[in-house]
Amino acid sequence: MGLIKKVPVYIEKFPGGGILTTSLDYVLSQSRASSLWYLLFGTACCAIELMATGASRYDFDRLGMIFRASPRQSDLIIAAGTITKKMSPRLRLLYDQMSQPRYVIAMGGCTVKGGPFYYDSYSVEKGIDHIVPVDVYIPGCPPRPESLLEGCLTLQKKIKKEKIADWS
Ligand code: SF4
């Protein structure tokens, strides 16, 4: 019986075949991290970089990132752009409509902390973590596609460490 490097996968070989044993936690976390379907939530200029990341040059799909237009089919919200106070209840509603476990990436200075609207704006949220829990923050105005890819890889690493008992 052998352990493949540091992952909890054991292989017992027999003539003509073998048995592979592992934990359900491991299979589910690997699968989930490798197929993150994200809800489009672009509200301003950062969304242009999000769209560029999804196009052929950066090819988001190779990370298993597929965009969806419905929260019911999404594991992740990538909030990209300025979030106004009027928009906040919609963001929360969409988040609540996603099944668990669910994740949020705050892309760009506006979603992280209000960005250029931090001062002297009565209408912009000063960070979306007042509305929904955020898993990964990506600074920048706007962040480049490479930053978004790095943020998604960071989220994938986090998900791979999760256990079923963490889902709530
Ligand atoms: S962070 Fe900058 S680029 Fe992104 S939505 Fe705000 S103002 Fe636009």
mmCIF file of C-alpha atoms and ligand atoms in Angstrom:
data_model
loop_
_atom_site.group_PDB
_atom_site.id
_atom_site.type_symbol
_atom_site.label_atom_id
_atom_site.label_comp_id
_atom_site.label_asym_id
_atom_site.label_seq_id
_atom_site.Cartn_x
_atom_site.Cartn_y
_atom_site.Cartn_z
ATOM 1 C CA MET A 1 0.000 0.000 0.000
ATOM 2 C CA GLY A 2 1.469 3.352 -0.947
ATOM 3 C CA LEU A 3 0.795 7.017 -0.135
ATOM 4 C CA ILE A 4 1.065 9.325 -3.183
ATOM 5 C CA LYS A 5 3.297 12.138 -1.912
ATOM 6 C CA LYS A 6 1.347 14.303 0.567
ATOM 7 C CA VAL A 7 -2.206 13.622 -0.625
ATOM 8 C CA PRO A 8 -4.379 11.081 1.204
ATOM 9 C CA VAL A 9 -4.655 8.632 -1.687
ATOM 10 C CA TYR A 10 -3.651 4.995 -1.172
ATOM 11 C CA ILE A 11 -3.166 2.509 -4.016
ATOM 12 C CA GLU A 12 -3.090 -1.246 -3.546
ATOM 13 C CA LYS A 13 -1.935 -3.041 -6.684
ATOM 14 C CA PHE A 14 -3.124 -6.469 -7.749
ATOM 15 C CA PRO A 15 -2.346 -8.482 -10.854
ATOM 16 C CA GLY A 16 -4.574 -6.968 -13.535
ATOM 17 C CA GLY A 17 -5.738 -3.988 -11.501
ATOM 18 C CA GLY A 18 -5.733 -2.248 -8.165
ATOM 19 C CA ILE A 19 -7.751 -0.526 -5.476
ATOM 20 C CA LEU A 20 -7.551 3.179 -4.761
ATOM 21 C CA THR A 21 -8.745 4.469 -1.397
ATOM 22 C CA THR A 22 -9.006 8.070 -0.252
ATOM 23 C CA SER A 23 -11.256 10.311 1.822
ATOM 24 C CA LEU A 24 -14.546 11.829 0.686
ATOM 25 C CA ASP A 25 -13.283 15.195 1.952
ATOM 26 C CA TYR A 26 -10.324 14.965 -0.422
ATOM 27 C CA VAL A 27 -12.369 14.014 -3.495
ATOM 28 C CA LEU A 28 -15.028 16.668 -2.924
ATOM 29 C CA SER A 29 -12.616 19.507 -2.127
ATOM 30 C CA GLN A 30 -10.444 18.732 -5.170
ATOM 31 C CA SER A 31 -13.490 18.509 -7.433
ATOM 32 C CA ARG A 32 -15.030 21.686 -6.109
ATOM 33 C CA ALA A 33 -11.815 23.681 -6.408
ATOM 34 C CA SER A 34 -11.325 22.512 -9.996
ATOM 35 C CA SER A 35 -14.768 23.500 -11.260
ATOM 36 C CA LEU A 36 -15.655 26.900 -9.834
ATOM 37 C CA TRP A 37 -18.608 28.312 -11.738
ATOM 38 C CA TYR A 38 -18.828 32.013 -11.085
ATOM 39 C CA LEU A 39 -21.744 34.391 -11.137
ATOM 40 C CA LEU A 40 -21.112 37.435 -13.287
ATOM 41 C CA PHE A 41 -21.400 40.511 -11.108
ATOM 42 C CA GLY A 42 -19.626 43.241 -13.014
ATOM 43 C CA THR A 43 -20.883 46.722 -12.257
ATOM 44 C CA ALA A 44 -18.153 49.068 -13.505
ATOM 45 C CA CYS A 45 -14.684 49.346 -15.059
ATOM 46 C CA CYS A 46 -13.206 46.305 -13.238
ATOM 47 C CA ALA A 47 -15.700 44.162 -15.150
ATOM 48 C CA ILE A 48 -13.785 44.931 -18.359
ATOM 49 C CA GLU A 49 -10.731 43.198 -16.867
ATOM 50 C CA LEU A 50 -12.955 40.322 -15.715
ATOM 51 C CA MET A 51 -14.205 39.928 -19.287
ATOM 52 C CA ALA A 52 -10.640 40.070 -20.603
ATOM 53 C CA THR A 53 -9.702 37.263 -18.199
ATOM 54 C CA GLY A 54 -12.487 35.140 -19.620
ATOM 55 C CA ALA A 55 -11.380 35.714 -23.209
ATOM 56 C CA SER A 56 -8.887 33.645 -25.170
ATOM 57 C CA ARG A 57 -5.663 35.447 -24.183
ATOM 58 C CA TYR A 58 -5.980 34.592 -20.469
ATOM 59 C CA ASP A 59 -8.391 31.680 -20.859
ATOM 60 C CA PHE A 60 -10.170 31.450 -17.489
ATOM 61 C CA ASP A 61 -11.701 28.115 -18.547
ATOM 62 C CA ARG A 62 -8.402 26.278 -18.095
ATOM 63 C CA LEU A 63 -8.812 26.737 -14.318
ATOM 64 C CA GLY A 64 -12.305 25.269 -14.484
ATOM 65 C CA MET A 65 -13.817 28.768 -14.174
ATOM 66 C CA ILE A 66 -17.053 28.924 -16.165
ATOM 67 C CA PHE A 67 -19.348 31.935 -15.946
ATOM 68 C CA ARG A 68 -23.016 31.528 -15.159
ATOM 69 C CA ALA A 69 -25.876 33.992 -15.264
ATOM 70 C CA SER A 70 -27.794 32.393 -12.392
ATOM 71 C CA PRO A 71 -26.889 32.219 -8.686
ATOM 72 C CA ARG A 72 -28.540 28.788 -8.542
ATOM 73 C CA GLN A 73 -25.781 27.366 -10.743
ATOM 74 C CA SER A 74 -22.877 29.295 -9.208
ATOM 75 C CA ASP A 75 -20.314 28.490 -6.518
ATOM 76 C CA LEU A 76 -18.631 31.865 -6.574
ATOM 77 C CA ILE A 77 -19.439 35.545 -7.009
ATOM 78 C CA ILE A 78 -16.711 37.661 -8.559
ATOM 79 C CA ALA A 79 -17.839 41.173 -7.632
ATOM 80 C CA ALA A 80 -16.055 43.456 -10.080
ATOM 81 C CA GLY A 81 -16.830 47.145 -9.948
ATOM 82 C CA THR A 82 -18.278 49.879 -7.820
ATOM 83 C CA ILE A 83 -21.055 48.686 -5.511
ATOM 84 C CA THR A 84 -23.510 51.405 -4.624
ATOM 85 C CA LYS A 85 -25.676 51.309 -1.538
ATOM 86 C CA LYS A 86 -28.672 50.865 -3.850
ATOM 87 C CA MET A 87 -27.043 47.756 -5.339
ATOM 88 C CA SER A 88 -26.130 46.200 -1.952
ATOM 89 C CA PRO A 89 -29.462 44.419 -1.273
ATOM 90 C CA ARG A 90 -29.264 42.821 -4.760
ATOM 91 C CA LEU A 91 -25.761 41.531 -4.072
ATOM 92 C CA ARG A 92 -26.914 40.052 -0.762
ATOM 93 C CA LEU A 93 -30.002 38.509 -2.377
ATOM 94 C CA LEU A 94 -27.940 36.847 -5.108
ATOM 95 C CA TYR A 95 -25.487 35.547 -2.510
ATOM 96 C CA ASP A 96 -28.336 34.091 -0.450
ATOM 97 C CA GLN A 97 -29.724 32.335 -3.548
ATOM 98 C CA MET A 98 -26.496 30.372 -4.064
ATOM 99 C CA SER A 99 -26.244 26.932 -2.559
ATOM 100 C CA GLN A 100 -23.536 26.222 -0.009
ATOM 101 C CA PRO A 101 -20.592 26.119 0.083
ATOM 102 C CA ARG A 102 -20.300 29.468 -1.705
ATOM 103 C CA TYR A 103 -17.454 31.889 -2.140
ATOM 104 C CA VAL A 104 -16.884 35.563 -2.892
ATOM 105 C CA ILE A 105 -13.992 37.345 -4.583
ATOM 106 C CA ALA A 106 -13.827 41.136 -4.210
ATOM 107 C CA MET A 107 -12.108 42.331 -7.369
ATOM 108 C CA GLY A 108 -10.729 45.873 -7.392
ATOM 109 C CA GLY A 109 -10.353 48.777 -5.017
ATOM 110 C CA CYS A 110 -14.062 49.671 -5.116
ATOM 111 C CA THR A 111 -15.247 46.293 -3.848
ATOM 112 C CA VAL A 112 -12.378 46.004 -1.368
ATOM 113 C CA LYS A 113 -12.803 49.409 0.291
ATOM 114 C CA GLY A 114 -14.704 51.841 -1.909
ATOM 115 C CA GLY A 115 -11.711 52.684 -4.126
ATOM 116 C CA PRO A 116 -11.637 56.266 -5.377
ATOM 117 C CA PHE A 117 -15.070 56.749 -3.825
ATOM 118 C CA TYR A 118 -13.832 56.086 -0.292
ATOM 119 C CA TYR A 119 -13.927 59.817 0.479
ATOM 120 C CA ASP A 120 -16.748 62.202 -0.310
ATOM 121 C CA SER A 121 -19.279 59.714 -1.618
ATOM 122 C CA TYR A 122 -22.675 59.251 -0.027
ATOM 123 C CA SER A 123 -23.736 56.485 -2.399
ATOM 124 C CA VAL A 124 -20.891 53.926 -2.606
ATOM 125 C CA GLU A 125 -20.340 50.983 -0.256
ATOM 126 C CA LYS A 126 -16.944 51.181 1.449
ATOM 127 C CA GLY A 127 -16.169 47.518 0.917
ATOM 128 C CA ILE A 128 -18.529 44.636 0.131
ATOM 129 C CA ASP A 129 -17.555 42.727 3.258
ATOM 130 C CA HIS A 130 -20.254 44.813 4.952
ATOM 131 C CA ILE A 131 -22.750 42.941 2.777
ATOM 132 C CA VAL A 132 -21.349 39.434 2.150
ATOM 133 C CA PRO A 133 -18.390 37.475 3.553
ATOM 134 C CA VAL A 134 -15.355 37.813 1.280
ATOM 135 C CA ASP A 135 -12.879 34.964 0.735
ATOM 136 C CA VAL A 136 -10.277 36.695 -1.434
ATOM 137 C CA TYR A 137 -9.532 40.401 -1.881
ATOM 138 C CA ILE A 138 -7.848 41.571 -5.086
ATOM 139 C CA PRO A 139 -6.583 45.178 -4.901
ATOM 140 C CA GLY A 140 -6.001 47.415 -7.900
ATOM 141 C CA CYS A 141 -7.818 50.030 -9.945
ATOM 142 C CA PRO A 142 -8.436 47.981 -11.958
ATOM 143 C CA PRO A 143 -6.515 44.765 -11.189
ATOM 144 C CA ARG A 144 -4.981 43.145 -14.244
ATOM 145 C CA PRO A 145 -6.206 39.712 -15.384
ATOM 146 C CA GLU A 146 -3.025 38.165 -13.926
ATOM 147 C CA SER A 147 -4.110 39.432 -10.487
ATOM 148 C CA LEU A 148 -7.543 37.883 -10.895
ATOM 149 C CA LEU A 149 -6.000 34.575 -11.944
ATOM 150 C CA GLU A 150 -3.746 34.684 -8.874
ATOM 151 C CA GLY A 151 -6.781 35.415 -6.696
ATOM 152 C CA CYS A 152 -8.628 32.415 -8.137
ATOM 153 C CA LEU A 153 -5.634 30.150 -7.545
ATOM 154 C CA THR A 154 -5.530 31.393 -3.948
ATOM 155 C CA LEU A 155 -9.211 30.547 -3.541
ATOM 156 C CA GLN A 156 -8.650 27.094 -5.038
ATOM 157 C CA LYS A 157 -5.868 26.410 -2.519
ATOM 158 C CA LYS A 158 -8.189 27.463 0.294
ATOM 159 C CA ILE A 159 -11.014 25.218 -0.961
ATOM 160 C CA LYS A 160 -8.690 22.208 -1.282
ATOM 161 C CA LYS A 161 -8.073 22.373 2.474
ATOM 162 C CA GLU A 162 -11.780 22.385 3.336
ATOM 163 C CA LYS A 163 -13.666 19.541 4.962
ATOM 164 C CA ILE A 164 -17.351 18.697 4.644
ATOM 165 C CA ALA A 165 -17.786 19.649 8.299
ATOM 166 C CA ASP A 166 -16.723 23.236 7.380
ATOM 167 C CA TRP A 167 -19.728 23.696 5.061
ATOM 168 C CA SER A 168 -22.434 25.687 6.786
HETATM 169 S S1 SF4 B 1 -11.525 49.865 -8.638
HETATM 170 FE FE1 SF4 B 1 -11.072 51.415 -10.218
HETATM 171 S S2 SF4 B 1 -11.307 50.292 -12.148
HETATM 172 FE FE2 SF4 B 1 -12.340 49.077 -10.572
HETATM 173 S S3 SF4 B 1 -14.499 49.732 -10.624
HETATM 174 FE FE3 SF4 B 1 -13.449 50.973 -9.082
HETATM 175 S S4 SF4 B 1 -12.842 52.848 -10.198
HETATM 176 FE FE4 SF4 B 1 -13.288 51.265 -11.729
#
